[in-house]
Amino acid sequence: MVTDGAGAGSGFISGQLACGGEPQAPDSLKAFGEVVKAFRRRARLTQEEFAPRVRYSVPMVASIEQGRRFPSHEFVERAEEVLDAFGALRGAARHLARRPGLASWFRQWAGIEANAVSLYTYECRVVPGLLQTEAYTRAVSLSVPPLPDEEELNARVAVRLDRQDLLATNRRPPTAFSFIVEQAVLERHTGGEDVTRELFDHVLEVIERHWNVEFQLMPLRQPVHAGLDGPLQLAETPEHRWFGYSEGQENGRFITDPKEISRLHQRYASLRSQALPPEDSLSLLKRMRGAL
């Protein structure tokens, strides 16, 4: 099962369940936000007064209260303490769910990803989810058995496109992205020529318009390759803690152990040096697009 992305691990659900988890109502985020808002008002704090006490920006607090962002573990703990919430926020956080279309094992990473200040992605299977077009997402989803029904497919597409808001440069602070993608992934032409042309145009536009995105291609020939164990992701939280994530068939793994994180950093550093520099990657992408 190819999950979100291959690169951003969307944790798509294949069929009705994924690894024992099932889709839950997106209203859980809104409900959590309402609980935070109620306790904040009980404490007679405005968002502007509350935000510095939990060491988050006012826009981030507003997004959490509106149910548009996953709260990090740090936010929950700080809010619990600042608002003297009697354990209510911790309890509500345990029931948070993703939107339909995400698997249960992706939950922790989704929360980290939504608040990350740095996000590194190496992908060797498909174009990372944050860079996909709708047509490409559909083509990927329809390539891997079992095939989804229409409702599942639409949920996957919706959640994938919604996550791309993370690329916005007007976030405070904007997330710094590094993508390393195997050239072979783009040479595969998933979905056919029309889908591939649109994908190239989209990726080129993202690279050229988003100064917070660094994109590198891993060339077809690379005798020494640090990514032979498969795709990986690293994320830095606003508190400058690092977490990792990796995906395989029908599962995903959230990584917190400092020794493992250190190894992943070493591998990603090697991958950056082995891939084409960003300028050369952009030139190659343009040549590949011109050849279509």
PDB file of C-alpha atoms in Angstrom:
ATOM      1  CA  MET A   1       0.000   0.000   0.000  1.00  0.00           C
ATOM      2  CA  VAL A   2       1.461   3.354  -0.989  1.00  0.00           C
ATOM      3  CA  THR A   3       0.626   5.806   1.754  1.00  0.00           C
ATOM      4  CA  ASP A   4       0.731   9.499   1.581  1.00  0.00           C
ATOM      5  CA  GLY A   5       3.426   9.851   0.098  1.00  0.00           C
ATOM      6  CA  ALA A   6       5.502   8.543  -0.234  1.00  0.00           C
ATOM      7  CA  GLY A   7       7.287  11.203   1.132  1.00  0.00           C
ATOM      8  CA  ALA A   8       4.992  12.517   3.439  1.00  0.00           C
ATOM      9  CA  GLY A   9       3.406   9.489   4.551  1.00  0.00           C
ATOM     10  CA  SER A  10      -0.193  10.251   4.303  1.00  0.00           C
ATOM     11  CA  GLY A  11      -1.096   7.050   5.883  1.00  0.00           C
ATOM     12  CA  PHE A  12      -3.832   6.388   3.400  1.00  0.00           C
ATOM     13  CA  ILE A  13      -6.323   3.771   4.390  1.00  0.00           C
ATOM     14  CA  SER A  14      -6.514   0.869   1.967  1.00  0.00           C
ATOM     15  CA  GLY A  15      -9.954  -0.587   2.203  1.00  0.00           C
ATOM     16  CA  GLN A  16     -11.987   0.221   5.301  1.00  0.00           C
ATOM     17  CA  LEU A  17      -9.209  -0.420   7.834  1.00  0.00           C
ATOM     18  CA  ALA A  18      -5.466   0.075   7.958  1.00  0.00           C
ATOM     19  CA  CYS A  19      -3.347  -1.872  10.432  1.00  0.00           C
ATOM     20  CA  GLY A  20      -6.262  -2.279  12.775  1.00  0.00           C
ATOM     21  CA  GLY A  21      -7.119   1.416  12.710  1.00  0.00           C
ATOM     22  CA  GLU A  22     -10.195   2.896  11.171  1.00  0.00           C
ATOM     23  CA  PRO A  23     -11.061   6.371  10.010  1.00  0.00           C
ATOM     24  CA  GLN A  24     -12.536   8.575  12.671  1.00  0.00           C
ATOM     25  CA  ALA A  25     -14.652  11.691  12.475  1.00  0.00           C
ATOM     26  CA  PRO A  26     -12.780  14.923  11.682  1.00  0.00           C
ATOM     27  CA  ASP A  27     -15.028  16.627  14.237  1.00  0.00           C
ATOM     28  CA  SER A  28     -12.628  15.410  16.946  1.00  0.00           C
ATOM     29  CA  LEU A  29     -10.223  18.222  16.093  1.00  0.00           C
ATOM     30  CA  LYS A  30     -12.999  20.785  16.289  1.00  0.00           C
ATOM     31  CA  ALA A  31     -14.169  19.333  19.587  1.00  0.00           C
ATOM     32  CA  PHE A  32     -10.667  19.551  21.039  1.00  0.00           C
ATOM     33  CA  GLY A  33     -10.416  23.152  19.872  1.00  0.00           C
ATOM     34  CA  GLU A  34     -13.682  24.016  21.590  1.00  0.00           C
ATOM     35  CA  VAL A  35     -12.424  22.478  24.836  1.00  0.00           C
ATOM     36  CA  VAL A  36      -9.246  24.579  24.669  1.00  0.00           C
ATOM     37  CA  LYS A  37     -11.277  27.694  23.933  1.00  0.00           C
ATOM     38  CA  ALA A  38     -13.655  27.031  26.824  1.00  0.00           C
ATOM     39  CA  PHE A  39     -10.824  26.600  29.334  1.00  0.00           C
ATOM     40  CA  ARG A  40      -8.995  29.637  27.936  1.00  0.00           C
ATOM     41  CA  ARG A  41     -12.088  31.782  28.405  1.00  0.00           C
ATOM     42  CA  ARG A  42     -12.617  30.317  31.845  1.00  0.00           C
ATOM     43  CA  ALA A  43      -9.102  31.533  32.669  1.00  0.00           C
ATOM     44  CA  ARG A  44     -10.072  34.957  31.246  1.00  0.00           C
ATOM     45  CA  LEU A  45      -7.254  34.911  28.740  1.00  0.00           C
ATOM     46  CA  THR A  46      -7.356  36.214  25.186  1.00  0.00           C
ATOM     47  CA  GLN A  47      -5.560  34.286  22.462  1.00  0.00           C
ATOM     48  CA  GLU A  48      -2.907  37.011  22.501  1.00  0.00           C
ATOM     49  CA  GLU A  49      -2.375  36.479  26.240  1.00  0.00           C
ATOM     50  CA  PHE A  50      -2.567  32.693  26.094  1.00  0.00           C
ATOM     51  CA  ALA A  51      -0.215  32.127  23.133  1.00  0.00           C
ATOM     52  CA  PRO A  52       3.052  33.281  24.780  1.00  0.00           C
ATOM     53  CA  ARG A  53       2.270  31.269  27.904  1.00  0.00           C
ATOM     54  CA  VAL A  54       2.232  28.043  25.877  1.00  0.00           C
ATOM     55  CA  ARG A  55       5.082  29.332  23.661  1.00  0.00           C
ATOM     56  CA  TYR A  56       3.116  29.178  20.429  1.00  0.00           C
ATOM     57  CA  SER A  57       2.123  31.902  17.981  1.00  0.00           C
ATOM     58  CA  VAL A  58      -1.328  33.477  18.092  1.00  0.00           C
ATOM     59  CA  PRO A  59      -2.168  32.148  14.575  1.00  0.00           C
ATOM     60  CA  MET A  60      -1.242  28.618  15.681  1.00  0.00           C
ATOM     61  CA  VAL A  61      -3.428  28.874  18.802  1.00  0.00           C
ATOM     62  CA  ALA A  62      -6.277  30.163  16.647  1.00  0.00           C
ATOM     63  CA  SER A  63      -5.833  27.286  14.184  1.00  0.00           C
ATOM     64  CA  ILE A  64      -5.925  24.713  16.981  1.00  0.00           C
ATOM     65  CA  GLU A  65      -9.031  26.258  18.524  1.00  0.00           C
ATOM     66  CA  GLN A  66     -10.705  26.246  15.111  1.00  0.00           C
ATOM     67  CA  GLY A  67      -9.875  22.573  14.606  1.00  0.00           C
ATOM     68  CA  ARG A  68      -7.591  23.213  11.637  1.00  0.00           C
ATOM     69  CA  ARG A  69      -4.292  22.057  13.170  1.00  0.00           C
ATOM     70  CA  PHE A  70      -3.221  19.056  15.198  1.00  0.00           C
ATOM     71  CA  PRO A  71      -1.979  20.123  18.630  1.00  0.00           C
ATOM     72  CA  SER A  72       1.484  18.880  19.491  1.00  0.00           C
ATOM     73  CA  HIS A  73       2.154  16.949  22.680  1.00  0.00           C
ATOM     74  CA  GLU A  74       3.963  20.015  24.013  1.00  0.00           C
ATOM     75  CA  PHE A  75       0.967  22.251  23.340  1.00  0.00           C
ATOM     76  CA  VAL A  76      -1.384  19.887  25.151  1.00  0.00           C
ATOM     77  CA  GLU A  77       0.881  19.666  28.196  1.00  0.00           C
ATOM     78  CA  ARG A  78       1.504  23.399  28.410  1.00  0.00           C
ATOM     79  CA  ALA A  79      -2.141  24.275  27.870  1.00  0.00           C
ATOM     80  CA  GLU A  80      -3.141  21.739  30.512  1.00  0.00           C
ATOM     81  CA  GLU A  81      -0.839  23.423  33.016  1.00  0.00           C
ATOM     82  CA  VAL A  82      -1.545  27.042  32.079  1.00  0.00           C
ATOM     83  CA  LEU A  83      -5.317  26.559  32.057  1.00  0.00           C
ATOM     84  CA  ASP A  84      -5.450  24.210  35.064  1.00  0.00           C
ATOM     85  CA  ALA A  85      -7.686  21.938  32.991  1.00  0.00           C
ATOM     86  CA  PHE A  86      -7.983  19.022  35.473  1.00  0.00           C
ATOM     87  CA  GLY A  87      -6.686  16.567  32.857  1.00  0.00           C
ATOM     88  CA  ALA A  88      -9.481  17.417  30.425  1.00  0.00           C
ATOM     89  CA  LEU A  89      -7.165  18.491  27.613  1.00  0.00           C
ATOM     90  CA  ARG A  90      -5.008  15.386  27.932  1.00  0.00           C
ATOM     91  CA  GLY A  91      -8.123  13.250  27.844  1.00  0.00           C
ATOM     92  CA  ALA A  92      -9.536  15.051  24.815  1.00  0.00           C
ATOM     93  CA  ALA A  93      -6.195  14.795  22.992  1.00  0.00           C
ATOM     94  CA  ARG A  94      -6.243  11.007  23.308  1.00  0.00           C
ATOM     95  CA  HIS A  95      -9.344  10.931  21.124  1.00  0.00           C
ATOM     96  CA  LEU A  96      -8.034  13.167  18.374  1.00  0.00           C
ATOM     97  CA  ALA A  97      -8.385  11.751  14.904  1.00  0.00           C
ATOM     98  CA  ARG A  98      -7.287  12.517  11.436  1.00  0.00           C
ATOM     99  CA  ARG A  99      -9.568  13.329   8.575  1.00  0.00           C
ATOM    100  CA  PRO A 100     -11.047  10.360   6.729  1.00  0.00           C
ATOM    101  CA  GLY A 101      -8.423   9.007   4.376  1.00  0.00           C
ATOM    102  CA  LEU A 102      -5.616   8.744   6.922  1.00  0.00           C
ATOM    103  CA  ALA A 103      -4.678   5.540   8.715  1.00  0.00           C
ATOM    104  CA  SER A 104      -4.467   5.335  12.501  1.00  0.00           C
ATOM    105  CA  TRP A 105      -0.747   4.626  12.488  1.00  0.00           C
ATOM    106  CA  PHE A 106      -0.119   7.995  10.800  1.00  0.00           C
ATOM    107  CA  ARG A 107      -1.745   9.979  13.614  1.00  0.00           C
ATOM    108  CA  GLN A 108       1.380  10.862  15.589  1.00  0.00           C
ATOM    109  CA  TRP A 109       3.366  11.917  12.543  1.00  0.00           C
ATOM    110  CA  ALA A 110       0.490  14.045  11.235  1.00  0.00           C
ATOM    111  CA  GLY A 111       0.554  16.041  14.456  1.00  0.00           C
ATOM    112  CA  ILE A 112       4.311  16.564  14.238  1.00  0.00           C
ATOM    113  CA  GLU A 113       4.171  17.418  10.544  1.00  0.00           C
ATOM    114  CA  ALA A 114       1.434  20.024  10.996  1.00  0.00           C
ATOM    115  CA  ASN A 115       3.579  22.018  13.419  1.00  0.00           C
ATOM    116  CA  ALA A 116       7.069  21.312  12.081  1.00  0.00           C
ATOM    117  CA  VAL A 117       9.527  24.133  11.504  1.00  0.00           C
ATOM    118  CA  SER A 118      11.737  21.850   9.374  1.00  0.00           C
ATOM    119  CA  LEU A 119      10.665  18.802   7.362  1.00  0.00           C
ATOM    120  CA  TYR A 120      13.086  16.552   5.460  1.00  0.00           C
ATOM    121  CA  THR A 121      11.814  13.927   3.043  1.00  0.00           C
ATOM    122  CA  TYR A 122      13.624  11.274   1.020  1.00  0.00           C
ATOM    123  CA  GLU A 123      11.387   9.298  -1.313  1.00  0.00           C
ATOM    124  CA  CYS A 124      12.109   6.406  -3.669  1.00  0.00           C
ATOM    125  CA  ARG A 125       8.561   5.168  -4.388  1.00  0.00           C
ATOM    126  CA  VAL A 126       6.337   8.020  -5.529  1.00  0.00           C
ATOM    127  CA  VAL A 127       6.455  11.807  -5.606  1.00  0.00           C
ATOM    128  CA  PRO A 128       6.023  13.111  -2.029  1.00  0.00           C
ATOM    129  CA  GLY A 129       2.410  13.802  -1.130  1.00  0.00           C
ATOM    130  CA  LEU A 130       3.054  17.485  -0.495  1.00  0.00           C
ATOM    131  CA  LEU A 131       4.132  17.872  -4.136  1.00  0.00           C
ATOM    132  CA  GLN A 132       1.443  15.798  -5.857  1.00  0.00           C
ATOM    133  CA  THR A 133      -1.334  16.941  -8.147  1.00  0.00           C
ATOM    134  CA  GLU A 134      -4.881  15.672  -7.815  1.00  0.00           C
ATOM    135  CA  ALA A 135      -4.541  13.576 -10.977  1.00  0.00           C
ATOM    136  CA  TYR A 136      -1.283  12.031  -9.769  1.00  0.00           C
ATOM    137  CA  THR A 137      -2.777  11.242  -6.362  1.00  0.00           C
ATOM    138  CA  ARG A 138      -5.661   9.446  -8.052  1.00  0.00           C
ATOM    139  CA  ALA A 139      -3.288   7.528 -10.320  1.00  0.00           C
ATOM    140  CA  VAL A 140      -1.182   6.389  -7.347  1.00  0.00           C
ATOM    141  CA  SER A 141      -4.268   5.363  -5.380  1.00  0.00           C
ATOM    142  CA  LEU A 142      -5.612   3.354  -8.300  1.00  0.00           C
ATOM    143  CA  SER A 143      -2.305   1.565  -8.870  1.00  0.00           C
ATOM    144  CA  VAL A 144      -2.028  -0.368  -5.604  1.00  0.00           C
ATOM    145  CA  PRO A 145      -4.527  -3.148  -4.751  1.00  0.00           C
ATOM    146  CA  PRO A 146      -7.006  -3.369  -3.211  1.00  0.00           C
ATOM    147  CA  LEU A 147      -8.620  -0.602  -5.221  1.00  0.00           C
ATOM    148  CA  PRO A 148     -10.560   2.003  -3.233  1.00  0.00           C
ATOM    149  CA  ASP A 149     -14.202   2.753  -3.810  1.00  0.00           C
ATOM    150  CA  GLU A 150     -15.197   6.258  -4.913  1.00  0.00           C
ATOM    151  CA  GLU A 151     -15.730   7.557  -1.370  1.00  0.00           C
ATOM    152  CA  GLU A 152     -12.335   6.308  -0.180  1.00  0.00           C
ATOM    153  CA  LEU A 153     -10.607   7.681  -3.270  1.00  0.00           C
ATOM    154  CA  ASN A 154     -12.151  11.117  -2.825  1.00  0.00           C
ATOM    155  CA  ALA A 155     -11.151  11.118   0.856  1.00  0.00           C
ATOM    156  CA  ARG A 156      -7.553  10.310  -0.045  1.00  0.00           C
ATOM    157  CA  VAL A 157      -7.407  13.076  -2.624  1.00  0.00           C
ATOM    158  CA  ALA A 158      -8.999  15.620  -0.292  1.00  0.00           C
ATOM    159  CA  VAL A 159      -6.667  14.935   2.626  1.00  0.00           C
ATOM    160  CA  ARG A 160      -3.605  14.948   0.382  1.00  0.00           C
ATOM    161  CA  LEU A 161      -4.441  18.291  -1.201  1.00  0.00           C
ATOM    162  CA  ASP A 162      -5.409  19.793   2.152  1.00  0.00           C
ATOM    163  CA  ARG A 163      -2.024  18.886   3.635  1.00  0.00           C
ATOM    164  CA  GLN A 164      -0.319  20.947   0.957  1.00  0.00           C
ATOM    165  CA  ASP A 165      -1.293  24.078   2.883  1.00  0.00           C
ATOM    166  CA  LEU A 166       1.809  23.288   4.939  1.00  0.00           C
ATOM    167  CA  LEU A 167       3.941  24.605   2.058  1.00  0.00           C
ATOM    168  CA  ALA A 168       2.588  28.146   2.452  1.00  0.00           C
ATOM    169  CA  THR A 169       5.232  30.807   2.983  1.00  0.00           C
ATOM    170  CA  ASN A 170       2.873  32.964   5.061  1.00  0.00           C
ATOM    171  CA  ARG A 171       2.917  30.529   7.977  1.00  0.00           C
ATOM    172  CA  ARG A 172       4.704  31.871  11.045  1.00  0.00           C
ATOM    173  CA  PRO A 173       7.332  30.631  10.846  1.00  0.00           C
ATOM    174  CA  PRO A 174       7.135  29.001   7.410  1.00  0.00           C
ATOM    175  CA  THR A 175       8.250  25.398   7.425  1.00  0.00           C
ATOM    176  CA  ALA A 176      11.660  24.788   5.812  1.00  0.00           C
ATOM    177  CA  PHE A 177      11.291  21.840   3.415  1.00  0.00           C
ATOM    178  CA  SER A 178      13.952  19.595   1.932  1.00  0.00           C
ATOM    179  CA  PHE A 179      12.845  17.006  -0.633  1.00  0.00           C
ATOM    180  CA  ILE A 180      15.124  14.381  -2.153  1.00  0.00           C
ATOM    181  CA  VAL A 181      13.366  12.308  -4.812  1.00  0.00           C
ATOM    182  CA  GLU A 182      14.711   9.534  -6.997  1.00  0.00           C
ATOM    183  CA  GLN A 183      14.815  10.500 -10.671  1.00  0.00           C
ATOM    184  CA  ALA A 184      13.375   7.067 -11.438  1.00  0.00           C
ATOM    185  CA  VAL A 185      10.156   8.038  -9.655  1.00  0.00           C
ATOM    186  CA  LEU A 186       9.516  10.767 -12.231  1.00  0.00           C
ATOM    187  CA  GLU A 187      10.721   8.637 -15.135  1.00  0.00           C
ATOM    188  CA  ARG A 188       8.017   6.105 -14.288  1.00  0.00           C
ATOM    189  CA  HIS A 189       5.263   8.360 -15.712  1.00  0.00           C
ATOM    190  CA  THR A 190       2.646   7.149 -13.246  1.00  0.00           C
ATOM    191  CA  GLY A 191      -0.812   7.845 -14.633  1.00  0.00           C
ATOM    192  CA  GLY A 192       0.370   8.405 -18.209  1.00  0.00           C
ATOM    193  CA  GLU A 193       1.798  11.293 -20.177  1.00  0.00           C
ATOM    194  CA  ASP A 194      -0.861  13.916 -19.442  1.00  0.00           C
ATOM    195  CA  VAL A 195      -0.702  13.281 -15.702  1.00  0.00           C
ATOM    196  CA  THR A 196       3.093  13.394 -15.831  1.00  0.00           C
ATOM    197  CA  ARG A 197       3.214  16.689 -17.733  1.00  0.00           C
ATOM    198  CA  GLU A 198       0.891  18.292 -15.195  1.00  0.00           C
ATOM    199  CA  LEU A 199       2.964  16.862 -12.342  1.00  0.00           C
ATOM    200  CA  PHE A 200       6.207  18.275 -13.750  1.00  0.00           C
ATOM    201  CA  ASP A 201       4.613  21.695 -14.221  1.00  0.00           C
ATOM    202  CA  HIS A 202       3.299  21.643 -10.657  1.00  0.00           C
ATOM    203  CA  VAL A 203       6.582  20.568  -9.071  1.00  0.00           C
ATOM    204  CA  LEU A 204       8.475  23.204 -11.052  1.00  0.00           C
ATOM    205  CA  GLU A 205       6.009  25.863  -9.956  1.00  0.00           C
ATOM    206  CA  VAL A 206       6.307  24.849  -6.292  1.00  0.00           C
ATOM    207  CA  ILE A 207      10.116  24.978  -6.462  1.00  0.00           C
ATOM    208  CA  GLU A 208      10.226  28.345  -8.189  1.00  0.00           C
ATOM    209  CA  ARG A 209       7.523  30.052  -6.120  1.00  0.00           C
ATOM    210  CA  HIS A 210       8.280  28.707  -2.643  1.00  0.00           C
ATOM    211  CA  TRP A 211      11.559  29.980  -1.258  1.00  0.00           C
ATOM    212  CA  ASN A 212      11.118  27.615   1.717  1.00  0.00           C
ATOM    213  CA  VAL A 213      11.314  24.513  -0.513  1.00  0.00           C
ATOM    214  CA  GLU A 214      14.597  22.867  -1.473  1.00  0.00           C
ATOM    215  CA  PHE A 215      14.271  20.085  -4.052  1.00  0.00           C
ATOM    216  CA  GLN A 216      16.964  17.622  -5.129  1.00  0.00           C
ATOM    217  CA  LEU A 217      16.890  14.739  -7.575  1.00  0.00           C
ATOM    218  CA  MET A 218      18.827  11.568  -6.904  1.00  0.00           C
ATOM    219  CA  PRO A 219      20.275  10.622 -10.321  1.00  0.00           C
ATOM    220  CA  LEU A 220      19.609   7.265 -11.925  1.00  0.00           C
ATOM    221  CA  ARG A 221      23.250   6.287 -11.509  1.00  0.00           C
ATOM    222  CA  GLN A 222      24.590   6.618  -7.980  1.00  0.00           C
ATOM    223  CA  PRO A 223      26.990   3.822  -7.006  1.00  0.00           C
ATOM    224  CA  VAL A 224      27.145   4.956  -3.359  1.00  0.00           C
ATOM    225  CA  HIS A 225      23.636   5.529  -2.007  1.00  0.00           C
ATOM    226  CA  ALA A 226      22.699   6.178   1.635  1.00  0.00           C
ATOM    227  CA  GLY A 227      18.999   5.571   1.076  1.00  0.00           C
ATOM    228  CA  LEU A 228      19.012   1.893   0.206  1.00  0.00           C
ATOM    229  CA  ASP A 229      17.009   1.048   3.337  1.00  0.00           C
ATOM    230  CA  GLY A 230      14.037   2.973   1.952  1.00  0.00           C
ATOM    231  CA  PRO A 231      12.199   6.284   2.365  1.00  0.00           C
ATOM    232  CA  LEU A 232      12.613   8.400   5.459  1.00  0.00           C
ATOM    233  CA  GLN A 233      11.373  11.619   6.979  1.00  0.00           C
ATOM    234  CA  LEU A 234      12.674  13.897   9.698  1.00  0.00           C
ATOM    235  CA  ALA A 235      10.786  16.728  11.367  1.00  0.00           C
ATOM    236  CA  GLU A 236      11.862  19.467  13.763  1.00  0.00           C
ATOM    237  CA  THR A 237       9.269  20.793  16.227  1.00  0.00           C
ATOM    238  CA  PRO A 238       8.960  24.432  17.348  1.00  0.00           C
ATOM    239  CA  GLU A 239      10.820  23.307  20.483  1.00  0.00           C
ATOM    240  CA  HIS A 240      13.681  22.085  18.234  1.00  0.00           C
ATOM    241  CA  ARG A 241      13.128  18.423  18.997  1.00  0.00           C
ATOM    242  CA  TRP A 242      13.542  15.997  16.114  1.00  0.00           C
ATOM    243  CA  PHE A 243      11.353  13.029  15.216  1.00  0.00           C
ATOM    244  CA  GLY A 244      11.512  10.505  12.395  1.00  0.00           C
ATOM    245  CA  TYR A 245       9.051   8.533  10.332  1.00  0.00           C
ATOM    246  CA  SER A 246       9.340   5.634   7.899  1.00  0.00           C
ATOM    247  CA  GLU A 247       6.801   3.605   5.955  1.00  0.00           C
ATOM    248  CA  GLY A 248       6.531   0.132   4.554  1.00  0.00           C
ATOM    249  CA  GLN A 249       3.859  -2.219   3.301  1.00  0.00           C
ATOM    250  CA  GLU A 250       0.679  -1.642   5.338  1.00  0.00           C
ATOM    251  CA  ASN A 251       2.418   0.172   8.185  1.00  0.00           C
ATOM    252  CA  GLY A 252       4.247   3.246   9.345  1.00  0.00           C
ATOM    253  CA  ARG A 253       6.756   3.770  12.136  1.00  0.00           C
ATOM    254  CA  PHE A 254       7.048   6.878  14.308  1.00  0.00           C
ATOM    255  CA  ILE A 255      10.640   7.228  15.566  1.00  0.00           C
ATOM    256  CA  THR A 256      11.611   9.027  18.779  1.00  0.00           C
ATOM    257  CA  ASP A 257      14.779   7.267  19.954  1.00  0.00           C
ATOM    258  CA  PRO A 258      17.690   9.778  19.860  1.00  0.00           C
ATOM    259  CA  LYS A 259      20.148   7.177  18.551  1.00  0.00           C
ATOM    260  CA  GLU A 260      17.858   6.278  15.668  1.00  0.00           C
ATOM    261  CA  ILE A 261      17.212   9.945  14.926  1.00  0.00           C
ATOM    262  CA  SER A 262      20.967  10.516  14.827  1.00  0.00           C
ATOM    263  CA  ARG A 263      21.408   7.679  12.332  1.00  0.00           C
ATOM    264  CA  LEU A 264      18.636   9.075  10.136  1.00  0.00           C
ATOM    265  CA  HIS A 265      20.269  12.507  10.203  1.00  0.00           C
ATOM    266  CA  GLN A 266      23.556  10.946   9.098  1.00  0.00           C
ATOM    267  CA  ARG A 267      21.818   9.162   6.236  1.00  0.00           C
ATOM    268  CA  TYR A 268      19.931  12.265   5.159  1.00  0.00           C
ATOM    269  CA  ALA A 269      23.117  14.324   5.203  1.00  0.00           C
ATOM    270  CA  SER A 270      24.742  11.740   2.943  1.00  0.00           C
ATOM    271  CA  LEU A 271      21.720  11.711   0.646  1.00  0.00           C
ATOM    272  CA  ARG A 272      21.940  15.487   0.284  1.00  0.00           C
ATOM    273  CA  SER A 273      25.558  15.231  -0.797  1.00  0.00           C
ATOM    274  CA  GLN A 274      24.866  12.340  -3.193  1.00  0.00           C
ATOM    275  CA  ALA A 275      21.833  13.931  -4.890  1.00  0.00           C
ATOM    276  CA  LEU A 276      22.151  16.616  -7.542  1.00  0.00           C
ATOM    277  CA  PRO A 277      22.406  20.160  -6.146  1.00  0.00           C
ATOM    278  CA  PRO A 278      19.115  22.127  -6.206  1.00  0.00           C
ATOM    279  CA  GLU A 279      20.147  24.184  -9.260  1.00  0.00           C
ATOM    280  CA  ASP A 280      21.139  21.104 -11.254  1.00  0.00           C
ATOM    281  CA  SER A 281      17.986  19.306 -10.121  1.00  0.00           C
ATOM    282  CA  LEU A 282      15.847  22.179 -11.400  1.00  0.00           C
ATOM    283  CA  SER A 283      17.659  22.136 -14.741  1.00  0.00           C
ATOM    284  CA  LEU A 284      17.190  18.386 -15.090  1.00  0.00           C
ATOM    285  CA  LEU A 285      13.497  18.669 -14.232  1.00  0.00           C
ATOM    286  CA  LYS A 286      13.065  21.255 -16.976  1.00  0.00           C
ATOM    287  CA  ARG A 287      14.854  19.047 -19.492  1.00  0.00           C
ATOM    288  CA  MET A 288      12.734  16.058 -18.511  1.00  0.00           C
ATOM    289  CA  ARG A 289       9.590  18.168 -18.871  1.00  0.00           C
ATOM    290  CA  GLY A 290      10.700  19.404 -22.274  1.00  0.00           C
ATOM    291  CA  ALA A 291      11.195  15.839 -23.469  1.00  0.00           C
ATOM    292  CA  LEU A 292       7.576  14.870 -22.757  1.00  0.00           C
TER     293      LEU A 292
END
